[in-house]
Coordinates of C-alpha atoms in Angstrom, one line a residue:
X1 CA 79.1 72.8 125.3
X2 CA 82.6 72.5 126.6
X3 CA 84.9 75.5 124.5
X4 CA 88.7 75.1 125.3
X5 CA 90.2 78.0 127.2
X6 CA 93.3 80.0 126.2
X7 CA 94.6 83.4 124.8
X8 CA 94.0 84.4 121.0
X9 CA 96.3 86.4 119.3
X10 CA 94.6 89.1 117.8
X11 CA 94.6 89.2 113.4
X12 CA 98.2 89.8 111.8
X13 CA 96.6 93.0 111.0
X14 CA 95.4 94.7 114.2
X15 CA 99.1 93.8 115.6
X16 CA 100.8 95.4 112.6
X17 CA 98.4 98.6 112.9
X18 CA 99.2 98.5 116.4
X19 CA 103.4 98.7 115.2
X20 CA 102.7 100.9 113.4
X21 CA 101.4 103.3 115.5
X22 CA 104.6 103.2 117.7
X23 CA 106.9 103.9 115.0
X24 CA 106.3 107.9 113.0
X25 CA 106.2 107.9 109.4
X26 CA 109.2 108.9 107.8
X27 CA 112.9 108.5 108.5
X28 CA 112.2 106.2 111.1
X29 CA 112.3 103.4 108.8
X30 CA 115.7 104.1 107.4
X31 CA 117.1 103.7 111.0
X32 CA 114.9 100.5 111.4
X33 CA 117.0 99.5 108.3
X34 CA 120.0 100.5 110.0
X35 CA 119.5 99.1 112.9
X36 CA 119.0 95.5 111.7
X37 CA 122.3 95.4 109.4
X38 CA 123.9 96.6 112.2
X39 CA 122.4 93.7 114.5
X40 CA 123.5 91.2 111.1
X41 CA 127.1 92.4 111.1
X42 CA 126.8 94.1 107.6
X43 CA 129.7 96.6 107.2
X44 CA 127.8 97.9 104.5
X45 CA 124.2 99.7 103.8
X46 CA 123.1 100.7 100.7
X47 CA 119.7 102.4 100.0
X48 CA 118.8 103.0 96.1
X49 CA 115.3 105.1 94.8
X50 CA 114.2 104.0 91.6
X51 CA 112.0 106.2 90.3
X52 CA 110.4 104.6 87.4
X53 CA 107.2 103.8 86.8
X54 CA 105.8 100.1 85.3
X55 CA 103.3 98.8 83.2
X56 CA 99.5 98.0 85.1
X57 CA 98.1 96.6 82.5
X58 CA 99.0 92.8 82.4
X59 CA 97.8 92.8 86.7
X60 CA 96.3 90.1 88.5
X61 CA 94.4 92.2 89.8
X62 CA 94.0 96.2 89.7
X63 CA 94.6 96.6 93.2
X64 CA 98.7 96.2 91.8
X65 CA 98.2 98.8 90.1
X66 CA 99.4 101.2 92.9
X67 CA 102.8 99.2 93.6
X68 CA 104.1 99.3 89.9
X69 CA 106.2 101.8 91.1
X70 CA 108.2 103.9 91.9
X71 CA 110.6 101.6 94.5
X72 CA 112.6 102.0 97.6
X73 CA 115.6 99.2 97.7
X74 CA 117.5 98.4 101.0
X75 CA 120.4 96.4 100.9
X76 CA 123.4 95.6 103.3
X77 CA 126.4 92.6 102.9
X78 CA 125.1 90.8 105.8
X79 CA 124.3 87.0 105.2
X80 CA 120.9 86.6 105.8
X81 CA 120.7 83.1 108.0
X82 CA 118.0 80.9 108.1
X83 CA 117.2 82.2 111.3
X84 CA 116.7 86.1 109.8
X85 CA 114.2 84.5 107.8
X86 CA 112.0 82.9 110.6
X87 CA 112.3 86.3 112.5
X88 CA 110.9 88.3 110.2
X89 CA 108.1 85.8 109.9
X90 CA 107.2 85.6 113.5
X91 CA 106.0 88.8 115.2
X92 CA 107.0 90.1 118.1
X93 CA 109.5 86.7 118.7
X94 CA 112.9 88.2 118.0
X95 CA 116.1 85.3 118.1
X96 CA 117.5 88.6 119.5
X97 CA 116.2 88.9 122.5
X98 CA 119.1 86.8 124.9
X99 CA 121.3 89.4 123.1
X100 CA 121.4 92.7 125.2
X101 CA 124.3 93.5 122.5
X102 CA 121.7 93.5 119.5
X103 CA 119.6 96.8 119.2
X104 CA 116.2 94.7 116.9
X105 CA 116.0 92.5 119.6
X106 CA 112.0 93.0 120.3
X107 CA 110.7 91.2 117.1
X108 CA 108.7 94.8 115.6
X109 CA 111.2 96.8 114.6
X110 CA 111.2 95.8 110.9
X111 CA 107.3 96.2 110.5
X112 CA 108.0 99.9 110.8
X113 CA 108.2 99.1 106.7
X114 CA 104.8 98.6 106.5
X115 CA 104.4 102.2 106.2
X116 CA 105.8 102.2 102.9
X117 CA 104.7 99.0 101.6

C-alpha cells in the first residue's frame, strides 16, 4: 500500500497549547495587545472591563454558560485590512515577517489571548 509522504501539522490545539506555554498568564497579553496596534499604526488603545454578568438560560449549549460574562474589550483606531484578518487565521504565518520594523512579526503573538478566552 503506497501512503504519500510529507509533514503533518500537529491539531490547532496542541500548537496553541504549545503558545501558550511560551507566553505567562497575566499582563503579558495586554502588551500582546499593544504590540499589534502598534505594528497596525493605531495611535490609539483602549482597553474596557465590563463587569456584568448575562443570562445562561436561553444557551445552545451549557458549556456557554461560563462565557456569559464578565468581558475584557480591546480596541485600537487602526484599520484592520484584509490582510489582518488572514493573519490571525493562519498560525505561525505572520505577513509581518519581511518587516524587521514590525514587533508581531512571528504569527503567535496574538494567541497569547487564548488564556483568557
Amino acid at each position: 500500500i503506497k501512503k504519500p509522504f510529507g509533514q503533518k501539522e500537529p491539531p490547532l490545539t496542541d500548537q496553541i497549547v504549545n503558545i501558550l506555554g511560551r507566553y505567562p498568564d497575566g499582563g503579558q497579553i495586554l502588551k500582546e495587545l499593544i504590540q499589534n496596534a502598534d505594528d497596525a499604526g493605531a495611535r490609539e488603545v483602549k482597553f474596557l472591563y465590563d463587569g456584568r454578568s448575562f443570562g445562561k438560560t436561553y444557551l445552545a449549549t451549557e458549556h456557554l454558560q461560563k462565557y456569559q460574562g464578565p468581558a475584557l474589550y480591546a480596541f485600537n483606531d487602526a484599520i484592520f485590512e484584509p490582510e489582518d484578518w488572514e493573519g490571525i487565521q493562519n498560525l505561525m504565518r505572520s505577513n509581518k515577517k519581511s518587516d524587521i520594523l514590525k514587533v508581531g512579526r512571528f504569527g503567535i503573538g496574538f494567541n497569547s489571548v487564548y488564556h483568557i478566552t
